[in-house]
Short mmCIF file of C-alpha atoms in Angstrom, two decimals:
data_model
loop_
_atom_site.label_atom_id
_atom_site.label_comp_id
_atom_site.label_asym_id
_atom_site.label_seq_id
_atom_site.Cartn_x
_atom_site.Cartn_y
_atom_site.Cartn_z
CA MET A 1 -20.60 16.70 7.92
CA LEU A 2 -20.16 13.01 8.68
CA LYS A 3 -22.99 10.77 7.59
CA PHE A 4 -24.07 7.59 9.29
CA LEU A 5 -25.71 4.42 8.06
CA ALA A 6 -28.36 2.66 10.15
CA LEU A 7 -27.83 -1.10 10.02
CA GLY A 8 -30.17 -3.97 10.67
CA ALA A 9 -30.13 -6.14 13.76
CA GLY A 10 -26.97 -8.12 14.34
CA ALA A 11 -24.67 -5.65 12.56
CA ALA A 12 -22.82 -2.67 13.97
CA ALA A 13 -22.55 0.66 12.20
CA THR A 14 -19.15 1.79 11.01
CA GLY A 15 -20.29 5.39 10.70
CA LEU A 16 -19.43 5.72 7.01
CA ALA A 17 -21.94 6.71 4.38
CA VAL A 18 -22.25 3.89 1.84
CA PRO A 19 -24.16 3.86 -1.44
CA ALA A 20 -27.32 1.74 -1.35
CA GLU A 21 -25.92 -0.66 -3.95
CA ALA A 22 -23.10 -1.57 -1.52
CA THR A 23 -25.38 -4.05 0.25
CA SER A 24 -26.89 -5.67 -2.83
CA VAL A 25 -24.03 -7.72 -4.38
CA PRO A 26 -25.44 -11.17 -5.25
CA ARG A 27 -23.43 -13.79 -3.37
CA GLN A 28 -24.10 -16.36 -6.09
CA ALA A 29 -22.00 -14.24 -8.42
CA LEU A 30 -19.08 -14.54 -6.00
CA ARG A 31 -19.26 -18.34 -6.07
CA ASP A 32 -19.95 -18.93 -9.73
CA ARG A 33 -17.93 -16.36 -11.69
CA PRO A 34 -15.38 -17.84 -14.09
CA ARG A 35 -11.64 -17.82 -13.41
CA PRO A 36 -10.00 -16.90 -16.71
CA ALA A 37 -6.33 -17.62 -17.27
CA ALA A 38 -4.14 -14.54 -16.96
CA PRO A 39 -2.66 -13.17 -20.17
CA VAL A 40 1.00 -14.03 -20.63
CA VAL A 41 3.69 -11.44 -21.24
CA PRO A 42 5.76 -12.65 -24.22
CA ALA A 43 9.21 -13.94 -23.36
CA GLN A 44 11.94 -11.31 -23.51
CA ARG A 45 15.69 -11.48 -23.74
CA ALA A 46 17.42 -12.29 -20.48
CA SER A 47 17.84 -9.19 -18.31
CA ALA A 48 19.10 -8.36 -14.86
CA ASP A 49 16.62 -8.33 -12.00
CA ALA A 50 15.62 -4.65 -11.83
CA LEU A 51 15.12 -4.94 -8.08
CA ARG A 52 18.83 -5.75 -7.75
CA LEU A 53 20.17 -3.12 -10.11
CA PRO A 54 22.31 -0.55 -8.27
CA VAL A 55 20.56 2.81 -7.99
CA ASN A 56 23.35 5.35 -7.60
CA VAL A 57 21.68 8.77 -7.73
CA THR A 58 21.22 11.25 -4.88
CA ASP A 59 18.74 14.06 -4.37
CA ARG A 60 21.63 16.50 -3.97
CA LEU A 61 23.26 15.70 -7.34
CA ARG A 62 20.02 14.61 -9.14
CA GLN A 63 21.96 12.75 -11.86
CA ILE A 64 18.68 11.34 -13.23
CA GLN A 65 15.23 11.22 -11.65
CA GLY A 66 11.68 10.81 -12.87
CA TYR A 67 8.04 10.23 -12.05
CA ALA A 68 5.00 8.73 -13.78
CA SER A 69 1.89 10.64 -14.80
CA ALA A 70 -0.32 8.17 -12.89
CA THR A 71 0.08 5.55 -10.19
CA SER A 72 -1.59 2.99 -12.47
CA VAL A 73 -2.65 2.44 -16.04
CA ASN A 74 -5.14 0.03 -17.58
CA ALA A 75 -3.46 -2.43 -19.97
CA GLY A 76 -3.68 -0.99 -23.47
CA ASP A 77 -3.60 2.66 -22.36
CA PRO A 78 -0.66 5.10 -22.33
CA ILE A 79 1.29 6.40 -19.35
CA ASP A 80 3.79 9.28 -19.41
CA PHE A 81 7.15 9.61 -17.70
CA HIS A 82 8.68 12.93 -16.71
CA VAL A 83 12.47 12.72 -16.40
CA ALA A 84 15.22 15.19 -15.49
CA VAL A 85 18.99 14.85 -15.70
CA ALA A 86 21.72 16.92 -14.05
CA ARG A 87 23.31 17.84 -17.38
CA PRO A 88 22.02 17.45 -20.93
CA GLN A 89 22.67 13.91 -22.17
CA PRO A 90 20.80 10.92 -23.62
CA PHE A 91 19.03 8.40 -21.43
CA THR A 92 16.91 5.28 -21.84
CA VAL A 93 13.94 3.75 -20.05
CA THR A 94 13.48 0.01 -19.53
CA VAL A 95 10.23 -1.41 -18.14
CA HIS A 96 10.16 -4.44 -15.85
CA ARG A 97 7.34 -6.44 -14.28
CA ILE A 98 7.75 -7.82 -10.75
CA ASP A 99 6.96 -11.54 -10.58
CA GLY A 100 7.59 -14.50 -8.30
CA ARG A 101 11.28 -14.67 -9.18
CA GLY A 102 12.18 -10.99 -9.27
CA THR A 103 11.52 -8.96 -12.41
CA GLN A 104 11.18 -9.56 -16.14
CA GLN A 105 11.98 -6.88 -18.68
CA VAL A 106 8.95 -6.30 -20.89
CA GLY A 107 9.72 -3.10 -22.77
CA ALA A 108 12.19 -0.33 -23.47
CA SER A 109 12.46 3.09 -25.06
CA GLY A 110 14.94 4.15 -27.64
CA GLU A 111 17.55 6.70 -26.69
CA LEU A 112 15.88 9.87 -25.42
CA SER A 113 17.05 13.43 -25.00
CA GLY A 114 17.58 14.32 -21.34
CA GLN A 115 17.42 17.88 -20.02
CA PRO A 116 17.81 19.44 -16.56
CA ARG A 117 14.56 20.45 -14.81
CA ALA A 118 14.05 22.77 -11.88
CA VAL A 119 13.07 21.73 -8.36
CA PRO A 120 9.93 23.73 -7.46
CA VAL A 121 9.92 26.07 -4.51
CA PRO A 122 7.67 24.62 -1.76
CA ASP A 123 4.35 26.36 -1.27
CA PRO A 124 4.93 28.72 1.67
CA VAL A 125 1.65 27.77 3.38
CA THR A 126 1.16 24.05 2.69
CA GLY A 127 4.71 22.95 1.82
CA LEU A 128 3.47 21.38 -1.43
CA ILE A 129 6.24 20.49 -3.90
CA ASP A 130 4.65 19.89 -7.30
CA CYS A 131 6.79 19.47 -10.41
CA ASP A 132 5.59 20.53 -13.82
CA TRP A 133 8.23 18.79 -15.91
CA PRO A 134 7.36 18.07 -19.54
CA VAL A 135 6.72 14.54 -20.79
CA SER A 136 9.98 12.79 -21.66
CA TRP A 137 8.54 9.50 -22.93
CA THR A 138 5.11 7.91 -23.35
CA LEU A 139 4.74 4.18 -22.82
CA HIS A 140 1.85 2.72 -24.82
CA THR A 141 1.12 -0.39 -22.77
CA PRO A 142 0.06 -3.40 -24.87
CA ALA A 143 -3.45 -4.65 -24.16
CA TYR A 144 -2.03 -8.12 -23.50
CA TRP A 145 0.21 -7.02 -20.62
CA THR A 146 -0.47 -8.81 -17.35
CA SER A 147 -1.66 -6.77 -14.41
CA GLY A 148 1.13 -6.27 -11.92
CA MET A 149 3.66 -4.03 -10.25
CA TYR A 150 6.03 -2.50 -12.81
CA LEU A 151 9.30 -0.57 -12.59
CA ALA A 152 10.44 2.04 -15.09
CA VAL A 153 14.24 2.23 -14.86
CA PHE A 154 15.87 5.45 -16.09
CA GLU A 155 19.56 5.27 -17.09
CA THR A 156 21.84 7.96 -18.48
CA ARG A 157 24.58 7.37 -21.01
CA ASP A 158 26.97 8.02 -18.10
CA GLY A 159 25.52 4.98 -16.30
CA ASP A 160 23.54 6.78 -13.59
CA ARG A 161 20.31 4.98 -12.75
CA ALA A 162 17.01 5.66 -10.97
CA LEU A 163 13.51 4.19 -11.16
CA THR A 164 9.85 4.72 -10.46
CA LEU A 165 7.05 2.31 -9.64
CA PHE A 166 3.64 2.02 -11.30
CA VAL A 167 0.86 -0.54 -11.59
CA VAL A 168 -0.76 -2.03 -14.68
CA ARG A 169 -4.44 -2.86 -14.18
CA GLU A 170 -6.77 -5.14 -16.11
CA ASP A 171 -10.08 -3.36 -15.56
CA GLN A 172 -12.21 -5.84 -17.49
CA ARG A 173 -10.81 -8.95 -15.84
CA ARG A 174 -12.16 -10.74 -12.81
CA SER A 175 -9.58 -12.30 -10.51
CA ASP A 176 -9.65 -14.21 -7.26
CA PHE A 177 -7.55 -11.58 -5.50
CA LEU A 178 -6.92 -7.88 -6.09
CA MET A 179 -3.77 -6.54 -4.47
CA VAL A 180 -4.02 -2.84 -3.61
CA VAL A 181 -0.64 -1.06 -3.57
CA PRO A 182 -0.59 1.78 -0.96
CA PHE A 183 0.51 4.77 -3.06
CA THR A 184 -1.17 7.30 -0.76
CA THR A 185 1.16 6.17 2.02
CA TYR A 186 4.13 6.21 -0.37
CA ALA A 187 3.34 9.88 -1.07
CA ALA A 188 2.97 10.71 2.62
CA TYR A 189 6.49 9.46 3.38
CA ASN A 190 8.18 10.83 0.25
CA MET A 191 10.79 13.42 1.35
CA TRP A 192 11.97 14.36 -2.16
CA PRO A 193 14.23 16.13 -2.64
CA MET A 194 16.38 15.02 0.30
CA ASP A 195 18.86 17.80 -0.39
CA GLY A 196 19.21 19.30 3.06
CA HIS A 197 16.86 22.24 2.57
CA THR A 198 13.93 21.70 0.17
CA GLY A 199 12.27 18.33 0.73
CA ARG A 200 9.17 17.87 2.85
CA ASN A 201 6.68 15.11 3.55
CA LEU A 202 3.71 14.75 5.90
CA TYR A 203 6.07 14.15 8.84
CA ARG A 204 8.97 16.57 8.59
CA GLY A 205 11.03 19.07 6.63
CA TYR A 206 14.46 20.62 7.04
CA LEU A 207 15.75 22.99 9.67
CA PRO A 208 18.18 25.81 8.81
CA GLY A 209 21.59 24.23 8.48
CA GLY A 210 20.34 21.07 6.79
CA LYS A 211 19.21 18.92 9.70
CA SER A 212 15.90 17.10 9.49
CA GLY A 213 13.19 18.84 11.48
CA GLY A 214 9.85 17.67 12.77
CA ILE A 215 6.16 18.45 12.53
CA ASP A 216 6.73 22.20 12.52
CA GLN A 217 8.60 21.87 9.22
CA ARG A 218 6.34 19.29 7.56
CA ALA A 219 4.02 19.71 4.60
CA TYR A 220 0.23 19.50 4.73
CA ARG A 221 -0.05 18.55 1.07
CA VAL A 222 2.20 16.19 -0.93
CA SER A 223 2.16 15.53 -4.67
CA PHE A 224 2.68 12.54 -6.92
CA ASN A 225 4.15 14.98 -9.46
CA ARG A 226 7.68 14.49 -8.20
CA PRO A 227 10.19 11.63 -8.02
CA PHE A 228 10.42 9.42 -4.98
CA ALA A 229 13.49 9.96 -2.83
CA ASN A 230 16.11 7.21 -2.48
CA GLY A 231 16.52 6.83 -6.23
CA GLY A 232 12.80 6.29 -6.76
CA ARG A 233 12.17 3.54 -4.22
CA PRO A 234 9.12 4.41 -2.06
CA LYS A 235 9.58 3.91 1.66
CA LEU A 236 8.54 0.38 2.73
CA PHE A 237 7.64 -0.78 -0.77
CA ASP A 238 9.64 -3.92 0.00
CA LEU A 239 6.55 -5.10 1.94
CA ASP A 240 4.43 -4.87 -1.20
CA ILE A 241 7.09 -6.47 -3.38
CA ALA A 242 7.29 -9.38 -0.93
CA ALA A 243 3.51 -9.88 -1.03
CA ALA A 244 3.41 -9.73 -4.83
CA LYS A 245 6.28 -12.20 -5.20
CA TRP A 246 4.61 -14.60 -2.76
CA LEU A 247 1.19 -14.40 -4.42
CA GLU A 248 2.65 -15.01 -7.86
CA SER A 249 5.09 -17.74 -6.85
CA ASN A 250 2.21 -19.60 -5.21
CA GLY A 251 0.11 -19.46 -8.36
CA TYR A 252 -2.80 -17.36 -7.06
CA ASP A 253 -5.03 -15.62 -9.58
CA VAL A 254 -4.20 -11.99 -8.74
CA THR A 255 -4.59 -8.59 -10.35
CA TYR A 256 -3.39 -5.22 -9.06
CA ALA A 257 -4.60 -1.71 -8.39
CA THR A 258 -3.49 1.23 -6.24
CA SER A 259 -5.03 3.18 -3.39
CA ILE A 260 -5.79 5.93 -5.93
CA ASP A 261 -7.87 3.44 -7.93
CA LEU A 262 -9.70 2.56 -4.71
CA HIS A 263 -10.41 6.26 -4.16
CA GLU A 264 -11.43 6.96 -7.76
CA GLY A 265 -13.97 4.12 -7.89
CA ARG A 266 -12.08 1.88 -10.29
CA VAL A 267 -12.24 -1.06 -7.86
CA ASP A 268 -15.39 -3.19 -7.83
CA PRO A 269 -15.03 -5.60 -4.89
CA ALA A 270 -17.67 -7.94 -6.33
CA ARG A 271 -15.20 -8.91 -9.08
CA HIS A 272 -12.84 -10.55 -6.56
CA ARG A 273 -12.87 -13.18 -3.84
CA GLY A 274 -10.57 -11.05 -1.74
CA LEU A 275 -8.88 -7.67 -1.52
CA VAL A 276 -5.24 -7.82 -0.39
CA PHE A 277 -3.75 -4.78 1.32
CA SER A 278 -0.17 -5.82 1.02
CA GLY A 279 1.87 -3.33 3.03
CA HIS A 280 1.82 -0.23 5.18
CA ASP A 281 -1.54 1.29 4.15
CA GLU A 282 -1.86 4.19 6.60
CA TYR A 283 -3.52 7.02 4.63
CA TRP A 284 -7.17 6.54 3.60
CA SER A 285 -9.76 8.85 2.12
CA GLY A 286 -13.43 8.50 2.94
CA ALA A 287 -14.06 7.17 -0.57
CA MET A 288 -11.47 4.43 0.02
CA ARG A 289 -13.21 3.43 3.24
CA GLN A 290 -16.54 3.27 1.43
CA VAL A 291 -15.12 0.70 -0.99
CA LEU A 292 -13.73 -1.33 1.90
CA ASP A 293 -17.12 -1.22 3.62
CA LYS A 294 -18.82 -2.24 0.37
CA ALA A 295 -16.42 -5.18 0.05
CA ILE A 296 -17.11 -6.56 3.50
CA ARG A 297 -20.89 -6.11 3.22
CA GLY A 298 -20.89 -7.70 -0.23
CA GLY A 299 -18.95 -10.82 0.75
CA THR A 300 -15.46 -9.97 -0.49
CA HIS A 301 -12.78 -11.02 1.99
CA CYS A 302 -10.05 -8.59 3.05
CA ALA A 303 -6.48 -9.36 4.10
CA PHE A 304 -4.24 -6.68 5.63
CA LEU A 305 -0.76 -8.20 5.62
CA ALA A 306 1.12 -5.55 7.60
CA ALA A 307 0.13 -2.99 10.28
CA ASN A 308 -1.00 0.58 10.98
CA ASN A 309 -3.68 0.59 8.30
CA VAL A 310 -6.62 2.99 7.76
CA TYR A 311 -5.09 5.43 10.26
CA TRP A 312 -5.21 8.99 8.81
CA ASN A 313 -8.19 10.52 7.04
CA ILE A 314 -6.99 12.27 3.87
CA ARG A 315 -8.41 14.30 1.03
CA MET A 316 -7.38 13.55 -2.53
CA GLU A 317 -7.08 16.77 -4.54
CA ALA A 318 -5.82 18.01 -7.93
CA ALA A 319 -7.44 15.13 -9.84
CA GLY A 320 -5.96 12.53 -7.51
CA ARG A 321 -2.39 13.85 -7.71
CA VAL A 322 -2.22 15.52 -4.27
CA VAL A 323 -2.67 13.95 -0.82
CA THR A 324 -3.82 16.41 1.86
CA CYS A 325 -3.56 15.69 5.59
CA TYR A 326 -3.36 18.38 8.29
CA LYS A 327 -3.20 15.90 11.18
CA ASP A 328 -3.10 17.87 14.46
CA ALA A 329 -3.10 21.26 12.73
CA VAL A 330 -6.35 23.04 11.92
CA ASP A 331 -7.75 21.82 8.61
CA PRO A 332 -8.93 24.93 6.76
CA ALA A 333 -11.36 23.08 4.48
CA PRO A 334 -12.76 19.85 5.98
CA GLY A 335 -14.57 17.70 3.45
CA ARG A 336 -17.73 15.67 3.90
CA PHE A 337 -15.81 13.04 5.90
CA GLY A 338 -14.51 15.63 8.34
CA PRO A 339 -11.09 17.17 9.00
CA THR A 340 -7.99 15.31 7.90
CA LYS A 341 -6.91 13.80 11.22
CA LEU A 342 -7.00 10.33 12.79
CA TRP A 343 -10.00 8.28 11.73
CA ARG A 344 -10.34 7.04 15.31
CA ASP A 345 -10.88 10.64 16.44
CA LEU A 346 -13.75 11.28 14.01
CA GLY A 347 -17.41 10.71 14.75
CA PRO A 348 -19.03 9.97 18.12
CA GLY A 349 -17.39 7.42 20.36
CA HIS A 350 -15.34 4.96 18.33
CA SER A 351 -17.64 4.90 15.32
CA HIS A 352 -14.82 5.59 12.83
CA ALA A 353 -11.94 3.81 14.59
CA GLU A 354 -10.08 1.49 12.24
CA GLY A 355 -10.39 -1.35 14.76
CA ARG A 356 -14.14 -1.46 14.10
CA THR A 357 -13.29 -2.79 10.65
CA LEU A 358 -9.90 -4.47 11.10
CA GLY A 359 -10.34 -6.03 14.55
CA VAL A 360 -7.10 -4.40 15.74
CA GLN A 361 -5.47 -1.03 15.26
CA TYR A 362 -2.08 0.64 15.51
CA ASN A 363 -0.61 0.69 19.01
CA GLY A 364 3.12 1.31 18.70
CA ILE A 365 6.57 0.97 17.18
CA PRO A 366 8.74 -1.89 18.51
CA ASP A 367 12.13 -0.53 19.51
CA ARG A 368 13.58 -3.80 18.23
CA PRO A 369 12.03 -6.86 16.53
CA ALA A 370 10.17 -9.04 19.00
CA PRO A 371 8.90 -12.62 18.69
CA LEU A 372 5.30 -13.20 17.70
CA VAL A 373 3.66 -15.29 20.43
CA VAL A 374 1.00 -17.68 19.10
CA ARG A 375 -2.54 -17.88 20.50
CA GLU A 376 -5.43 -20.14 19.46
CA ALA A 377 -3.08 -22.64 17.83
CA GLY A 378 -6.07 -24.91 17.11
CA HIS A 379 -7.53 -22.31 14.75
CA TRP A 380 -7.54 -23.21 11.04
CA LEU A 381 -5.09 -20.37 10.27
CA TRP A 382 -2.34 -22.22 12.15
CA ALA A 383 -3.23 -25.68 10.74
CA GLY A 384 -0.18 -27.59 9.52
CA THR A 385 2.31 -25.19 11.07
CA GLY A 386 3.11 -27.38 14.07
CA LEU A 387 2.66 -24.39 16.36
CA ARG A 388 1.22 -24.58 19.86
CA ASP A 389 -0.12 -21.88 22.15
CA GLY A 390 2.79 -19.87 23.52
CA ASP A 391 5.21 -20.84 20.74
CA THR A 392 7.20 -17.94 19.34
CA ILE A 393 8.25 -16.90 15.86
CA PRO A 394 11.47 -14.88 16.19
CA LYS A 395 11.63 -11.21 15.15
CA LEU A 396 8.25 -11.26 13.42
CA VAL A 397 6.87 -8.25 15.31
CA GLY A 398 8.71 -5.26 13.90
CA GLY A 399 8.42 -1.90 12.17
CA GLU A 400 4.99 -1.01 13.54
CA ALA A 401 2.37 -3.09 15.30
CA ASP A 402 -1.38 -3.38 15.88
CA GLY A 403 -3.27 -4.57 18.91
CA VAL A 404 -6.74 -5.06 20.35
CA PHE A 405 -8.36 -2.01 21.95
CA PRO A 406 -10.94 -3.44 24.38
CA ASP A 407 -13.15 -0.34 24.14
CA VAL A 408 -13.34 -0.56 20.32
CA PRO A 409 -15.84 -3.29 19.36
CA VAL A 410 -15.63 -5.05 16.02
CA GLY A 411 -18.33 -4.01 13.56
CA TYR A 412 -20.41 -5.94 11.01
CA GLY A 413 -21.57 -8.34 13.73
CA ALA A 414 -18.25 -10.13 13.20
CA GLN A 415 -16.69 -12.67 15.56
CA ARG A 416 -13.02 -11.84 16.19
CA THR A 417 -10.32 -14.40 16.99
CA VAL A 418 -7.05 -13.07 18.41
CA LEU A 419 -4.27 -15.27 17.01
CA SER A 420 -1.22 -13.80 18.71
CA GLU A 421 -0.38 -12.04 21.96
CA SER A 422 3.12 -10.65 21.60
CA PRO A 423 4.70 -8.29 24.16
CA TYR A 424 7.09 -5.69 22.77
CA THR A 425 8.65 -2.44 23.94
CA ASP A 426 7.77 0.93 22.44
CA ALA A 427 10.23 3.72 23.27
CA LYS A 428 7.39 6.11 24.22
CA ARG A 429 4.70 3.75 25.50
CA GLY A 430 6.75 1.14 27.29
CA ARG A 431 5.43 -2.43 27.27
CA VAL A 432 2.76 -2.98 24.60
CA VAL A 433 1.10 -6.12 23.21
CA GLN A 434 0.79 -6.92 19.50
CA ASN A 435 -2.17 -8.95 18.24
CA THR A 436 -2.90 -10.68 14.95
CA SER A 437 -6.65 -10.66 14.32
CA LEU A 438 -9.08 -12.62 12.16
CA SER A 439 -12.75 -11.65 12.12
CA VAL A 440 -15.63 -13.44 10.39
CA THR A 441 -19.00 -11.82 9.75
CA PRO A 442 -22.27 -13.79 10.15
CA GLU A 443 -22.26 -14.13 6.34
CA GLY A 444 -18.79 -15.72 6.41
CA THR A 445 -16.71 -12.78 5.18
CA ILE A 446 -13.14 -12.85 6.52
CA VAL A 447 -11.17 -9.77 7.60
CA PHE A 448 -7.56 -10.54 8.53
CA ASP A 449 -5.00 -8.15 10.03
CA ALA A 450 -1.45 -9.44 10.55
CA GLY A 451 -0.57 -6.61 12.93
CA THR A 452 3.14 -6.36 12.06
CA PHE A 453 5.29 -5.06 9.21
CA HIS A 454 7.36 -8.24 9.16
CA TRP A 455 4.55 -10.61 8.16
CA PRO A 456 4.91 -10.08 4.38
CA LEU A 457 8.71 -10.20 4.72
CA ALA A 458 8.38 -13.69 6.24
CA LEU A 459 6.75 -14.88 3.00
CA VAL A 460 9.88 -14.52 0.84
CA HIS A 461 13.57 -15.31 1.14
CA GLY A 462 15.30 -12.96 3.55
CA ARG A 463 16.16 -12.33 7.17
CA TYR A 464 12.55 -12.86 8.39
CA THR A 465 11.62 -15.90 6.27
CA ASP A 466 9.47 -18.37 8.17
CA ALA A 467 7.82 -21.47 6.71
CA ARG A 468 5.11 -21.42 9.39
CA ILE A 469 3.96 -17.94 8.39
CA GLN A 470 4.04 -19.03 4.76
CA ARG A 471 1.80 -21.99 5.61
CA ALA A 472 -0.55 -19.86 7.69
CA THR A 473 -0.88 -17.34 4.86
CA ARG A 474 -1.66 -20.12 2.38
CA ASN A 475 -4.30 -21.35 4.82
CA LEU A 476 -5.80 -17.84 4.86
CA PHE A 477 -5.93 -17.41 1.10
CA ASN A 478 -7.13 -20.94 0.44
CA ARG A 479 -9.92 -20.47 3.00
CA MET A 480 -10.93 -17.26 1.27
CA LEU A 481 -11.15 -19.16 -2.01
CA ALA A 482 -13.20 -21.96 -0.43
CA ALA A 483 -15.50 -19.82 1.72
CA LYS A 484 -19.05 -19.39 0.41
#
C-alpha cells in the first residue's frame, strides 16, 4: 500500500511516506558546519590514465572479467573482487582514482592466480544472471583514501585488460556536495554477457540465432554479481566521469556515494549543502525517494545534471545486490511503494510523478543532437554567459530529454523557472520540447534539472564542451553554497 504525507499550508504533497525526522533538520547546522580539508592520497609513481587504457576483452571470449562485492566501500574497510579468466594464468589488479585530470594510480595487487569461472544459466522465470565466483583479491582500503570514483583494472599476463567501477565513501566526513553515482541504472542497462545468447538486462535479451530481442526477452531482475559488459564500462558512465572531473577540477568540496547507499540509508542529506545526481539516474526505489524528499524538506539543494531521472520504481533485493523491475508486466510481489512500474503511474493523479519533485520529467529521445534554446536569460543561472533569450547552444540536447508537463504541478510550494525551450524530434513522438528547470522552495532550497544527457559532457573537454554551460553550472553550485 502507498502511504501519503499530509503537508502544511503552502506545500504540496509528493505522496511518499517520510519519517518524521525528515522535516526537523536544523537549518543553522547547514550554515555553520565546518568545511574540513579533504584527505590527500599520497603521491604515486607516474601511471597511464586508466580511462584511456585500451580494454580489449569481449563477452564471447571472456579473456578476463570481474566484479566488485559492493558498489561502494567506506575508506578503511575492505572490498572484494571476483575475477575470471578464459584460461588459467596470472593476473594483476591496479586501482585508480578518477580526478580532475583523469586518473591517479593509488594501489595494486601482487600477481594473482586466475582461473576460469562459469557463466550462470539465467533464471527461467525472471532472467536473473547471478554469478557466485569466489573472491580473487581483497582490497583493504586505507582510512586516508579520499572519497571518489575508483577503477579496478584487471590485466592478464597475456596483456588482456578489463575493469570495474566502485566508489570510496567517507561516512564520517561532511562535505559541501555529495555526488551520487547511479549504479541502479548501470545494473538495469548491463547486458552481460553480450555473447549472442545468454545476456539479459531490463530492456532486452537475445533471440534464437543471436540477434538482440526486445521486451519479451528481457529480465525482470538484474544482479550486481556479474561483470559489466563492454569490458566493465557501465553504459553512460561517461556522464558521471565528466561531472566528477568538473567538480574536482573546479575545487569543490565533494564526496561520493552510490544509489545503493541512498537506498540503504547511508546518506544523511543534512551533512551536505547539495546532493549531485551526476548522470542518467532512471531507476529509484521508494527508500531512495524518501531520502530525496528528506533532503529537499531539510534544506539540502539537489542538482540533476542529466535527464530521465526518478523514472522507474524498483525493489532492491538480495541485500542490495539485485534490482527488480517488472515494468509493464505483472509484478508478482509489489512492495509497500507499489508495483515496480513508472513512478508517474503510481498513486492518485500525478502524486508520484517525478516532475512533482524535479520540475520536469522525461519526454523523449532526440533522434539527433539539437541546440538548447535559452529562456529567461536574465536569471542568475545564466549570469556572465553572455546569452540572450533565443540564443542557442549547439548539440546540447541529446541522448534523452526532459520537459515540462503542464498537468504535473511542482511540489514543495516551489517556484519553477523554465530556463530553456528547445524543440527536438523524437522518432516516435515527433516534435517535442526540452526544458531545463530550476525550482526554489519558500525556504530557499534549489532543485535543478538540466533536462539533457549532454549537459555534463559540456563541462569537460570533448565534442560538446561549452564555456557558457560551464559558467552556468558554476553559478548553480556557487549559489547553492551561498544560499541560506
